[in-house]
């Protein structure tokens, strides 16, 4: 179990300052790494960790190389965080999780579904009629892919994901709700990853679509008719309401909500717990949440906030007061 | 595959202006409808879409009939959105999704559960002892209905729904939590629809109850002892804490939260992402979320907000300043 | 079915004022209790319920004993709420839910997983390779415990729980996301309870850890590398982002969010729907959500809020105005 430094740099590049034969037994955070483990330093502000770590080797950027070399073995690379990501992949490839059968016998797969021969379907999954699962895609246990939904290549769907439940559509009629049958489906692009218990609803008429390379965390809700552009990322507990269109390279922070029928341009970043209530046409960072405070201070400020409009009028009245003659 | 206009108006009514034999191959949004597809226009503000659409036929209200007739075939009806809802149902009835066995062989159903002979139980569902599933109700795949819980007639439960997990009840004792066994159950009325991965907890002593015609979206949490009145609707990611009572014909926007033990009157509407912290006895629309802004503006305003109480005092001091004699 | 008052006080103590032979057929809220049922009164402010209840017996604190005795049978105990919790456990022990087989035949358990002989595994659960399930722990139906994850003793995992899905970690590279393989696992302490459809992600390098006695409600998201201290409690829809460290005896209200890499000291309490954006080193209650209001008032205040920074400057300008000479 393990890789030596030569194996690592042969596979991933980087400028190795140290002994190729040094065996690495684990990847670890710098703060807790033992003398047979490898850590990384992605940001100069954590430089102090370099002095304290016991790690056998540290992955660093060129600017930190002199300090790192003085300490011991290191791998110098322009983007240590990216290097670390690839190193986790190399590590996993050398220490694979046990894999069950390609299609687990407890999965319930409609005969009309098309499953690429290279795809993996975990235990207790359901793949309904007419669905398609792309090449090298992995459905972990207990994933649901509904009727006619399409999952692209190299996707990863974590346990409990539900693709293709009905969108939430009803017409009001005499005080009750008349169901709008959801006649569309869901299409996921390639290289999409969906976190545990995340839901993507089928479209009302056309398909809900998730672009290539989109990454979505756990417990996220994607409503019907939504479109998410390539390489966007949504953190846990986020929600996107029906018919919203999110551009490419966007991010939603945890718990952020996008209301229905809105459009977000490319490269729009929404802070955690913020509610998008209007379309955003300009790239940038947007925020909207109440700053946390100790409860007593919050209560005072919240109470004042409920009269803010009147405060504004009082300021205006003050401004209109006659001033003393100079 | 398809329906002609005569079949549609024979089944649903409406004033057909056009050829009964025209074949409709799909229902589609006006903006993308092709010349063999049918669209609808629910609101006069979208009237411009009428001019641009290629649709074979458009469902419109009487006020838009002259413009629609000038364009081509149309169906005139007082409530196009309701008509559209019913048309999706007609469409589905003529183009049904493939249905598996009435009770899927992989479902785990306790012998003491009572399942109406007209109900459908999807793959990998669990129905525990003493539970009841009503007539024409459909449990999609992987739904959980716990011990002694009751699901009414014509309900639809989407994949991953959990009915009857324990409510979250603990008594504090010497720094730890002592579990309060949850001895109640859950009762869903008729015509209830619950979205994917939504949870309704069993009551502590009495039952958690969801009224007739209630529609709940995905990933919604309903705590123990909650009562939701008939025909209310809750959007995705909403949460209702324990012992809250929500009236009839209420709506909660996406991500809205109702705290425990509160009461909402009938016809109360809570905006998305708002937190209900007090009972609301008057029908109406209620809101409470921080307006989103570009991050720099938000930061300035949020910082000022944290001193709002002091600003209020400064205004008061200004008001008490002596004014120049007139 | 039922217990008499003597059985109850023999098992749980308390000072019984009344007939040991009185049969209790159900535990019930005071307001609806019938004359064969038992209720409790935890707080003197609900004293008026004592006068109205039909209950056969009421559990009260010493301060309410005189009033309760004047009404009828009662059990006097220092902490009625704790007594009630234990009484629900006694009740459940005497009226157990039907239990299926210890390991349900539909559960999918890797041969390398270690399951304590006293643990119960419900239908359609998945326990992956190398996982451990502790003594007297119960996995309800459809629970997922991933590769190498450890669940302590006496834990309760409700339906749909997902332990050990991948944490949400990606390195940005040329506009796309490079996956960071998640090489850690999840460790739950003893006496942990996790609500329906709650997710706890595996760590990137080290384990995500949940302390002893922690109680987590439904639909809660726990990110990778998170540590939660003993006896903390998280209400429904809460979210804890990656690498956050939450102390012991903390509480998060429903929908509260803790951002990544933050630290919360012991005994920190976060109000519902509040967003923790900075570490909190001092015990106490913290809040941050926009107070709800009728929509018209909210709109006015929200609009003013978006210019709060300018209001502050206007106040400053007013303060700098020359004042009339006295």
mmCIF file of N, CA, C and O in Angstrom, chain A residues 108 124 129 142 144 147 160 166 168 170 173 175 177-182 197 199 201 205-206 220-221 257 259 275 277 285-291 293 300-301 304-305 307 314-315 321-322, chain B residues 26 28 32 81-82 85-86 88-89 92 97-98 124 142 158 193 197 215-219 231 234 249 254 272-273 289-290 292-293 295 298 305-306 308-309 312 315 318-319 323-324 326:
data_model
loop_
_atom_site.group_PDB
_atom_site.id
_atom_site.type_symbol
_atom_site.label_atom_id
_atom_site.label_comp_id
_atom_site.label_asym_id
_atom_site.label_seq_id
_atom_site.Cartn_x
_atom_site.Cartn_y
_atom_site.Cartn_z
ATOM 1 N N UNK A 108 -33.086 -2.571 -10.716
ATOM 2 C CA UNK A 108 -34.310 -2.830 -11.474
ATOM 3 C C UNK A 108 -34.229 -1.995 -12.751
ATOM 4 O O UNK A 108 -34.369 -0.770 -12.711
ATOM 5 N N UNK A 124 -29.741 -1.798 -6.105
ATOM 6 C CA UNK A 124 -31.032 -1.196 -5.780
ATOM 7 C C UNK A 124 -31.294 0.095 -6.554
ATOM 8 O O UNK A 124 -32.095 0.923 -6.127
ATOM 9 N N UNK A 129 -38.077 2.879 -18.226
ATOM 10 C CA UNK A 129 -38.172 2.620 -19.664
ATOM 11 C C UNK A 129 -37.601 3.763 -20.495
ATOM 12 O O UNK A 129 -37.810 4.935 -20.214
ATOM 13 N N UNK A 142 -28.867 2.812 -5.188
ATOM 14 C CA UNK A 142 -30.150 3.469 -4.909
ATOM 15 C C UNK A 142 -30.349 4.768 -5.690
ATOM 16 O O UNK A 142 -30.935 5.719 -5.197
ATOM 17 N N UNK A 144 -32.140 6.698 -8.932
ATOM 18 C CA UNK A 144 -33.339 6.574 -9.764
ATOM 19 C C UNK A 144 -33.161 7.376 -11.043
ATOM 20 O O UNK A 144 -32.940 8.590 -10.993
ATOM 21 N N UNK A 147 -38.139 7.397 -16.622
ATOM 22 C CA UNK A 147 -38.583 7.184 -17.990
ATOM 23 C C UNK A 147 -37.995 8.206 -18.968
ATOM 24 O O UNK A 147 -38.187 9.418 -18.802
ATOM 25 N N UNK A 160 -29.121 7.803 -3.769
ATOM 26 C CA UNK A 160 -30.348 8.535 -3.480
ATOM 27 C C UNK A 160 -30.715 9.588 -4.515
ATOM 28 O O UNK A 160 -31.761 10.233 -4.382
ATOM 29 N N UNK A 166 -41.605 13.967 -11.443
ATOM 30 C CA UNK A 166 -42.426 15.006 -12.070
ATOM 31 C C UNK A 166 -42.043 16.385 -11.582
ATOM 32 O O UNK A 166 -41.855 16.599 -10.380
ATOM 33 N N UNK A 168 -43.050 20.268 -10.610
ATOM 34 C CA UNK A 168 -44.119 20.714 -9.712
ATOM 35 C C UNK A 168 -44.993 21.692 -10.485
ATOM 36 O O UNK A 168 -44.758 22.904 -10.467
ATOM 37 N N UNK A 170 -49.061 22.734 -11.483
ATOM 38 C CA UNK A 170 -50.490 22.589 -11.228
ATOM 39 C C UNK A 170 -51.186 23.863 -11.665
ATOM 40 O O UNK A 170 -50.660 24.961 -11.469
ATOM 41 N N UNK A 173 -57.725 25.770 -9.807
ATOM 42 C CA UNK A 173 -59.092 25.707 -10.328
ATOM 43 C C UNK A 173 -60.062 25.519 -9.177
ATOM 44 O O UNK A 173 -60.051 24.503 -8.507
ATOM 45 N N UNK A 175 -60.173 26.617 -6.206
ATOM 46 C CA UNK A 175 -59.580 26.362 -4.893
ATOM 47 C C UNK A 175 -58.775 25.091 -4.796
ATOM 48 O O UNK A 175 -58.244 24.774 -3.723
ATOM 49 N N UNK A 177 -55.975 22.171 -7.033
ATOM 50 C CA UNK A 177 -54.854 22.164 -7.977
ATOM 51 C C UNK A 177 -55.069 21.051 -9.000
ATOM 52 O O UNK A 177 -55.238 19.892 -8.634
ATOM 53 N N UNK A 178 -55.017 21.418 -10.280
ATOM 54 C CA UNK A 178 -55.151 20.435 -11.358
ATOM 55 C C UNK A 178 -53.749 20.108 -11.883
ATOM 56 O O UNK A 178 -53.020 21.011 -12.318
ATOM 57 N N UNK A 179 -53.413 18.842 -11.851
ATOM 58 C CA UNK A 179 -52.043 18.446 -12.209
ATOM 59 C C UNK A 179 -51.748 18.698 -13.673
ATOM 60 O O UNK A 179 -52.560 18.378 -14.555
ATOM 61 N N UNK A 180 -50.595 19.271 -13.941
ATOM 62 C CA UNK A 180 -50.056 19.365 -15.300
ATOM 63 C C UNK A 180 -49.111 18.179 -15.481
ATOM 64 O O UNK A 180 -48.064 18.106 -14.830
ATOM 65 N N UNK A 181 -49.509 17.236 -16.302
ATOM 66 C CA UNK A 181 -48.642 16.087 -16.533
ATOM 67 C C UNK A 181 -47.321 16.579 -17.108
ATOM 68 O O UNK A 181 -47.298 17.466 -17.971
ATOM 69 N N UNK A 182 -46.257 15.985 -16.640
ATOM 70 C CA UNK A 182 -44.922 16.443 -17.029
ATOM 71 C C UNK A 182 -44.444 15.544 -18.172
ATOM 72 O O UNK A 182 -44.059 14.404 -17.963
ATOM 73 N N UNK A 197 -28.874 12.205 -2.755
ATOM 74 C CA UNK A 197 -30.259 12.655 -2.534
ATOM 75 C C UNK A 197 -30.617 13.933 -3.287
ATOM 76 O O UNK A 197 -31.610 14.592 -2.963
ATOM 77 N N UNK A 199 -32.080 15.973 -6.534
ATOM 78 C CA UNK A 199 -33.219 15.699 -7.420
ATOM 79 C C UNK A 199 -33.171 16.617 -8.647
ATOM 80 O O UNK A 199 -32.967 17.821 -8.503
ATOM 81 N N UNK A 201 -35.844 17.360 -11.699
ATOM 82 C CA UNK A 201 -37.185 17.046 -12.192
ATOM 83 C C UNK A 201 -37.267 17.036 -13.720
ATOM 84 O O UNK A 201 -36.587 17.816 -14.393
ATOM 85 N N UNK A 205 -42.876 20.249 -20.768
ATOM 86 C CA UNK A 205 -43.058 19.962 -22.195
ATOM 87 C C UNK A 205 -41.733 19.566 -22.827
ATOM 88 O O UNK A 205 -41.657 18.619 -23.585
ATOM 89 N N UNK A 206 -40.695 20.336 -22.521
ATOM 90 C CA UNK A 206 -39.374 20.015 -23.050
ATOM 91 C C UNK A 206 -38.513 19.465 -21.915
ATOM 92 O O UNK A 206 -38.994 19.258 -20.813
ATOM 93 N N UNK A 220 -29.637 18.904 -3.407
ATOM 94 C CA UNK A 220 -29.948 20.059 -4.247
ATOM 95 C C UNK A 220 -31.196 19.746 -5.069
ATOM 96 O O UNK A 220 -31.386 18.620 -5.532
ATOM 97 N N UNK A 221 -32.056 20.756 -5.234
ATOM 98 C CA UNK A 221 -33.288 20.593 -5.983
ATOM 99 C C UNK A 221 -33.199 21.377 -7.290
ATOM 100 O O UNK A 221 -32.955 22.589 -7.290
ATOM 101 N N UNK A 257 -30.821 30.054 -3.472
ATOM 102 C CA UNK A 257 -32.055 29.728 -4.187
ATOM 103 C C UNK A 257 -32.195 30.649 -5.388
ATOM 104 O O UNK A 257 -31.983 31.860 -5.274
ATOM 105 N N UNK A 259 -35.008 31.776 -8.092
ATOM 106 C CA UNK A 259 -36.450 31.683 -8.347
ATOM 107 C C UNK A 259 -36.725 31.328 -9.808
ATOM 108 O O UNK A 259 -35.835 31.378 -10.664
ATOM 109 N N UNK A 275 -30.827 34.642 -2.179
ATOM 110 C CA UNK A 275 -32.001 34.349 -2.982
ATOM 111 C C UNK A 275 -31.979 35.202 -4.228
ATOM 112 O O UNK A 275 -32.038 36.429 -4.132
ATOM 113 N N UNK A 277 -33.748 36.849 -7.036
ATOM 114 C CA UNK A 277 -35.140 37.204 -7.300
ATOM 115 C C UNK A 277 -35.309 37.956 -8.615
ATOM 116 O O UNK A 277 -36.413 38.360 -8.953
ATOM 117 N N UNK A 285 -20.000 38.573 -8.575
ATOM 118 C CA UNK A 285 -20.408 37.924 -7.321
ATOM 119 C C UNK A 285 -21.604 38.674 -6.763
ATOM 120 O O UNK A 285 -21.583 39.899 -6.677
ATOM 121 N N UNK A 286 -22.630 37.942 -6.353
ATOM 122 C CA UNK A 286 -23.853 38.552 -5.838
ATOM 123 C C UNK A 286 -24.193 37.919 -4.490
ATOM 124 O O UNK A 286 -24.028 36.710 -4.314
ATOM 125 N N UNK A 287 -24.684 38.746 -3.582
ATOM 126 C CA UNK A 287 -24.958 38.255 -2.233
ATOM 127 C C UNK A 287 -26.264 38.834 -1.709
ATOM 128 O O UNK A 287 -26.695 39.907 -2.135
ATOM 129 N N UNK A 288 -26.842 38.165 -0.759
ATOM 130 C CA UNK A 288 -28.030 38.672 -0.097
ATOM 131 C C UNK A 288 -28.428 37.779 1.061
ATOM 132 O O UNK A 288 -29.293 36.937 0.911
ATOM 133 N N UNK A 289 -27.769 37.958 2.187
ATOM 134 C CA UNK A 289 -28.221 37.260 3.394
ATOM 135 C C UNK A 289 -27.972 38.169 4.578
ATOM 136 O O UNK A 289 -27.131 39.069 4.528
ATOM 137 N N UNK A 290 -28.720 37.948 5.610
ATOM 138 C CA UNK A 290 -28.637 38.787 6.800
ATOM 139 C C UNK A 290 -27.369 38.419 7.564
ATOM 140 O O UNK A 290 -27.163 37.254 7.880
ATOM 141 N N UNK A 291 -26.514 39.401 7.878
ATOM 142 C CA UNK A 291 -25.282 39.058 8.598
ATOM 143 C C UNK A 291 -25.601 38.534 9.993
ATOM 144 O O UNK A 291 -26.458 39.072 10.688
ATOM 145 N N UNK A 293 -25.161 37.701 13.957
ATOM 146 C CA UNK A 293 -24.704 38.514 15.076
ATOM 147 C C UNK A 293 -25.120 37.804 16.354
ATOM 148 O O UNK A 293 -25.893 36.849 16.306
ATOM 149 N N UNK A 300 -32.098 43.714 18.127
ATOM 150 C CA UNK A 300 -32.210 45.176 18.055
ATOM 151 C C UNK A 300 -32.198 45.643 16.599
ATOM 152 O O UNK A 300 -33.000 46.473 16.192
ATOM 153 N N UNK A 301 -31.249 45.118 15.839
ATOM 154 C CA UNK A 301 -31.133 45.565 14.451
ATOM 155 C C UNK A 301 -32.323 45.099 13.613
ATOM 156 O O UNK A 301 -32.812 45.827 12.749
ATOM 157 N N UNK A 304 -35.187 47.376 14.334
ATOM 158 C CA UNK A 304 -35.009 48.648 13.624
ATOM 159 C C UNK A 304 -35.270 48.475 12.136
ATOM 160 O O UNK A 304 -35.838 49.355 11.486
ATOM 161 N N UNK A 305 -34.861 47.327 11.617
ATOM 162 C CA UNK A 305 -35.036 47.091 10.182
ATOM 163 C C UNK A 305 -36.508 47.142 9.793
ATOM 164 O O UNK A 305 -36.859 47.613 8.710
ATOM 165 N N UNK A 307 -38.579 49.046 10.736
ATOM 166 C CA UNK A 307 -39.065 50.425 10.570
ATOM 167 C C UNK A 307 -38.123 51.235 9.699
ATOM 168 O O UNK A 307 -38.144 52.471 9.739
ATOM 169 N N UNK A 314 -37.637 59.902 8.224
ATOM 170 C CA UNK A 314 -37.194 60.815 9.275
ATOM 171 C C UNK A 314 -35.892 61.517 8.866
ATOM 172 O O UNK A 314 -35.703 62.704 9.168
ATOM 173 N N UNK A 315 -35.023 60.794 8.188
ATOM 174 C CA UNK A 315 -33.789 61.439 7.700
ATOM 175 C C UNK A 315 -34.132 62.535 6.695
ATOM 176 O O UNK A 315 -33.604 63.646 6.735
ATOM 177 N N UNK A 321 -35.046 70.351 7.247
ATOM 178 C CA UNK A 321 -35.123 71.373 8.293
ATOM 179 C C UNK A 321 -34.348 72.608 7.869
ATOM 180 O O UNK A 321 -33.288 72.507 7.250
ATOM 181 N N UNK A 322 -34.834 73.757 8.241
ATOM 182 C CA UNK A 322 -34.046 74.975 7.967
ATOM 183 C C UNK A 322 -32.725 74.918 8.726
ATOM 184 O O UNK A 322 -32.660 74.390 9.842
ATOM 185 N N UNK B 26 -47.321 16.993 -30.743
ATOM 186 C CA UNK B 26 -46.670 17.244 -29.459
ATOM 187 C C UNK B 26 -47.228 18.527 -28.863
ATOM 188 O O UNK B 26 -47.646 19.429 -29.591
ATOM 189 N N UNK B 28 -46.075 21.875 -26.868
ATOM 190 C CA UNK B 28 -44.766 22.537 -26.842
ATOM 191 C C UNK B 28 -44.913 23.980 -26.391
ATOM 192 O O UNK B 28 -45.985 24.585 -26.509
ATOM 193 N N UNK B 32 -40.911 27.542 -29.123
ATOM 194 C CA UNK B 32 -40.180 26.513 -29.857
ATOM 195 C C UNK B 32 -41.110 25.571 -30.617
ATOM 196 O O UNK B 32 -40.639 24.644 -31.279
ATOM 197 N N UNK B 81 -54.656 28.233 -19.052
ATOM 198 C CA UNK B 81 -53.684 27.468 -18.265
ATOM 199 C C UNK B 81 -54.345 26.197 -17.730
ATOM 200 O O UNK B 81 -53.759 25.108 -17.773
ATOM 201 N N UNK B 82 -55.583 26.327 -17.271
ATOM 202 C CA UNK B 82 -56.335 25.159 -16.809
ATOM 203 C C UNK B 82 -56.582 24.198 -17.973
ATOM 204 O O UNK B 82 -56.447 22.970 -17.835
ATOM 205 N N UNK B 85 -53.502 22.319 -18.584
ATOM 206 C CA UNK B 85 -53.305 21.258 -17.582
ATOM 207 C C UNK B 85 -54.106 20.016 -17.971
ATOM 208 O O UNK B 85 -53.597 18.890 -17.974
ATOM 209 N N UNK B 86 -55.363 20.248 -18.337
ATOM 210 C CA UNK B 86 -56.211 19.100 -18.688
ATOM 211 C C UNK B 86 -55.754 18.442 -19.988
ATOM 212 O O UNK B 86 -55.884 17.236 -20.161
ATOM 213 N N UNK B 88 -52.640 18.222 -20.923
ATOM 214 C CA UNK B 88 -51.497 17.338 -20.612
ATOM 215 C C UNK B 88 -51.998 16.001 -20.070
ATOM 216 O O UNK B 88 -51.413 14.952 -20.350
ATOM 217 N N UNK B 89 -53.101 16.051 -19.325
ATOM 218 C CA UNK B 89 -53.647 14.791 -18.791
ATOM 219 C C UNK B 89 -54.224 13.939 -19.922
ATOM 220 O O UNK B 89 -54.046 12.718 -19.950
ATOM 221 N N UNK B 92 -51.323 12.454 -21.796
ATOM 222 C CA UNK B 92 -50.735 11.326 -21.070
ATOM 223 C C UNK B 92 -51.638 10.090 -21.180
ATOM 224 O O UNK B 92 -51.146 8.961 -21.340
ATOM 225 N N UNK B 97 -47.118 6.296 -20.021
ATOM 226 C CA UNK B 97 -45.822 5.715 -19.675
ATOM 227 C C UNK B 97 -46.036 4.218 -19.477
ATOM 228 O O UNK B 97 -47.060 3.786 -18.942
ATOM 229 N N UNK B 98 -45.038 3.445 -19.852
ATOM 230 C CA UNK B 98 -45.144 2.010 -19.595
ATOM 231 C C UNK B 98 -45.320 1.780 -18.095
ATOM 232 O O UNK B 98 -44.638 2.409 -17.294
ATOM 233 N N UNK B 124 -38.882 -1.506 -5.208
ATOM 234 C CA UNK B 124 -38.024 -1.191 -4.071
ATOM 235 C C UNK B 124 -38.684 -0.255 -3.062
ATOM 236 O O UNK B 124 -38.004 0.426 -2.289
ATOM 237 N N UNK B 142 -39.000 3.261 -4.737
ATOM 238 C CA UNK B 142 -38.185 3.612 -3.572
ATOM 239 C C UNK B 142 -38.889 4.575 -2.622
ATOM 240 O O UNK B 142 -38.253 5.456 -2.039
ATOM 241 N N UNK B 158 -43.546 10.460 -5.022
ATOM 242 C CA UNK B 158 -42.418 10.342 -5.939
ATOM 243 C C UNK B 158 -41.241 9.605 -5.283
ATOM 244 O O UNK B 158 -41.212 9.427 -4.063
ATOM 245 N N UNK B 193 -49.955 15.029 -3.398
ATOM 246 C CA UNK B 193 -48.766 14.677 -4.177
ATOM 247 C C UNK B 193 -47.525 15.125 -3.411
ATOM 248 O O UNK B 193 -47.454 16.269 -2.957
ATOM 249 N N UNK B 197 -37.847 12.624 -2.534
ATOM 250 C CA UNK B 197 -37.019 12.744 -1.326
ATOM 251 C C UNK B 197 -37.622 13.654 -0.265
ATOM 252 O O UNK B 197 -36.902 14.090 0.648
ATOM 253 N N UNK B 215 -50.273 19.715 -2.217
ATOM 254 C CA UNK B 215 -49.200 19.410 -3.164
ATOM 255 C C UNK B 215 -47.876 19.875 -2.560
ATOM 256 O O UNK B 215 -47.737 21.062 -2.207
ATOM 257 N N UNK B 216 -46.927 18.971 -2.460
ATOM 258 C CA UNK B 216 -45.626 19.279 -1.857
ATOM 259 C C UNK B 216 -44.532 18.864 -2.836
ATOM 260 O O UNK B 216 -44.550 17.773 -3.376
ATOM 261 N N UNK B 217 -43.618 19.775 -3.046
ATOM 262 C CA UNK B 217 -42.526 19.606 -4.011
ATOM 263 C C UNK B 217 -41.408 18.736 -3.412
ATOM 264 O O UNK B 217 -41.557 18.154 -2.341
ATOM 265 N N UNK B 218 -40.286 18.690 -4.086
ATOM 266 C CA UNK B 218 -39.154 17.843 -3.686
ATOM 267 C C UNK B 218 -38.428 18.384 -2.449
ATOM 268 O O UNK B 218 -38.394 19.593 -2.214
ATOM 269 N N UNK B 219 -37.808 17.468 -1.717
ATOM 270 C CA UNK B 219 -36.852 17.808 -0.655
ATOM 271 C C UNK B 219 -37.452 18.740 0.388
ATOM 272 O O UNK B 219 -36.783 19.642 0.909
ATOM 273 N N UNK B 231 -55.557 21.623 0.270
ATOM 274 C CA UNK B 231 -55.220 22.379 -0.936
ATOM 275 C C UNK B 231 -54.109 23.409 -0.747
ATOM 276 O O UNK B 231 -53.981 24.335 -1.544
ATOM 277 N N UNK B 234 -46.635 23.524 -1.147
ATOM 278 C CA UNK B 234 -45.317 23.870 -0.604
ATOM 279 C C UNK B 234 -44.251 23.610 -1.664
ATOM 280 O O UNK B 234 -44.112 22.493 -2.149
ATOM 281 N N UNK B 249 -55.402 26.238 1.732
ATOM 282 C CA UNK B 249 -55.139 27.157 0.618
ATOM 283 C C UNK B 249 -53.957 28.075 0.882
ATOM 284 O O UNK B 249 -53.912 29.199 0.391
ATOM 285 N N UNK B 254 -40.281 28.416 -2.285
ATOM 286 C CA UNK B 254 -39.127 27.522 -2.166
ATOM 287 C C UNK B 254 -38.201 27.935 -1.034
ATOM 288 O O UNK B 254 -37.851 29.106 -0.892
ATOM 289 N N UNK B 272 -40.699 32.893 -1.047
ATOM 290 C CA UNK B 272 -39.539 31.999 -1.020
ATOM 291 C C UNK B 272 -38.521 32.460 0.013
ATOM 292 O O UNK B 272 -38.346 33.661 0.246
ATOM 293 N N UNK B 273 -37.882 31.517 0.655
ATOM 294 C CA UNK B 273 -36.727 31.769 1.517
ATOM 295 C C UNK B 273 -37.049 32.652 2.712
ATOM 296 O O UNK B 273 -36.153 33.218 3.327
ATOM 297 N N UNK B 289 -36.759 38.201 3.284
ATOM 298 C CA UNK B 289 -35.422 37.735 2.907
ATOM 299 C C UNK B 289 -34.621 38.956 2.497
ATOM 300 O O UNK B 289 -35.175 39.990 2.129
ATOM 301 N N UNK B 290 -33.323 38.828 2.598
ATOM 302 C CA UNK B 290 -32.427 39.929 2.301
ATOM 303 C C UNK B 290 -32.361 40.108 0.787
ATOM 304 O O UNK B 290 -32.065 39.160 0.074
ATOM 305 N N UNK B 292 -31.075 40.572 -2.813
ATOM 306 C CA UNK B 292 -29.750 40.280 -3.379
ATOM 307 C C UNK B 292 -29.197 41.522 -4.069
ATOM 308 O O UNK B 292 -29.953 42.366 -4.573
ATOM 309 N N UNK B 293 -27.883 41.635 -4.100
ATOM 310 C CA UNK B 293 -27.230 42.797 -4.691
ATOM 311 C C UNK B 293 -25.839 42.357 -5.143
ATOM 312 O O UNK B 293 -25.405 41.258 -4.790
ATOM 313 N N UNK B 295 -22.021 41.985 -4.815
ATOM 314 C CA UNK B 295 -21.436 41.678 -3.515
ATOM 315 C C UNK B 295 -20.898 42.920 -2.809
ATOM 316 O O UNK B 295 -21.035 43.062 -1.601
ATOM 317 N N UNK B 298 -23.810 44.811 -1.362
ATOM 318 C CA UNK B 298 -24.354 44.045 -0.247
ATOM 319 C C UNK B 298 -23.469 44.178 0.988
ATOM 320 O O UNK B 298 -23.959 44.373 2.097
ATOM 321 N N UNK B 305 -26.078 47.541 8.321
ATOM 322 C CA UNK B 305 -27.209 46.916 9.007
ATOM 323 C C UNK B 305 -26.832 46.499 10.414
ATOM 324 O O UNK B 305 -27.636 46.584 11.343
ATOM 325 N N UNK B 306 -25.587 46.072 10.558
ATOM 326 C CA UNK B 306 -25.170 45.615 11.876
ATOM 327 C C UNK B 306 -25.061 46.758 12.881
ATOM 328 O O UNK B 306 -24.846 46.520 14.066
ATOM 329 N N UNK B 308 -27.529 49.241 12.672
ATOM 330 C CA UNK B 308 -28.774 49.964 12.396
ATOM 331 C C UNK B 308 -29.382 50.543 13.670
ATOM 332 O O UNK B 308 -29.905 51.662 13.670
ATOM 333 N N UNK B 309 -29.288 49.785 14.737
ATOM 334 C CA UNK B 309 -29.874 50.270 15.982
ATOM 335 C C UNK B 309 -29.209 51.577 16.404
ATOM 336 O O UNK B 309 -29.888 52.513 16.844
ATOM 337 N N UNK B 312 -30.379 54.451 14.309
ATOM 338 C CA UNK B 312 -31.696 54.912 14.764
ATOM 339 C C UNK B 312 -31.543 55.888 15.924
ATOM 340 O O UNK B 312 -32.229 56.910 16.004
ATOM 341 N N UNK B 315 -30.343 59.199 14.625
ATOM 342 C CA UNK B 315 -31.443 59.986 14.040
ATOM 343 C C UNK B 315 -32.248 60.662 15.143
ATOM 344 O O UNK B 315 -32.583 61.850 15.068
ATOM 345 N N UNK B 318 -30.461 63.608 16.407
ATOM 346 C CA UNK B 318 -30.561 64.731 15.460
ATOM 347 C C UNK B 318 -31.917 65.420 15.587
ATOM 348 O O UNK B 318 -32.017 66.642 15.536
ATOM 349 N N UNK B 319 -32.948 64.600 15.750
ATOM 350 C CA UNK B 319 -34.290 65.183 15.850
ATOM 351 C C UNK B 319 -34.446 66.049 17.091
ATOM 352 O O UNK B 319 -35.263 66.974 17.132
ATOM 353 N N UNK B 323 -33.566 73.633 16.961
ATOM 354 C CA UNK B 323 -33.639 74.151 15.598
ATOM 355 C C UNK B 323 -33.442 75.668 15.619
ATOM 356 O O UNK B 323 -33.707 76.313 16.632
ATOM 357 N N UNK B 324 -32.970 76.206 14.526
ATOM 358 C CA UNK B 324 -32.790 77.663 14.485
ATOM 359 C C UNK B 324 -34.145 78.345 14.662
ATOM 360 O O UNK B 324 -35.159 77.863 14.172
ATOM 361 N N UNK B 326 -37.061 80.725 13.909
ATOM 362 C CA UNK B 326 -37.532 81.086 12.562
ATOM 363 C C UNK B 326 -37.494 82.599 12.366
ATOM 364 O O UNK B 326 -37.899 83.350 13.214
#
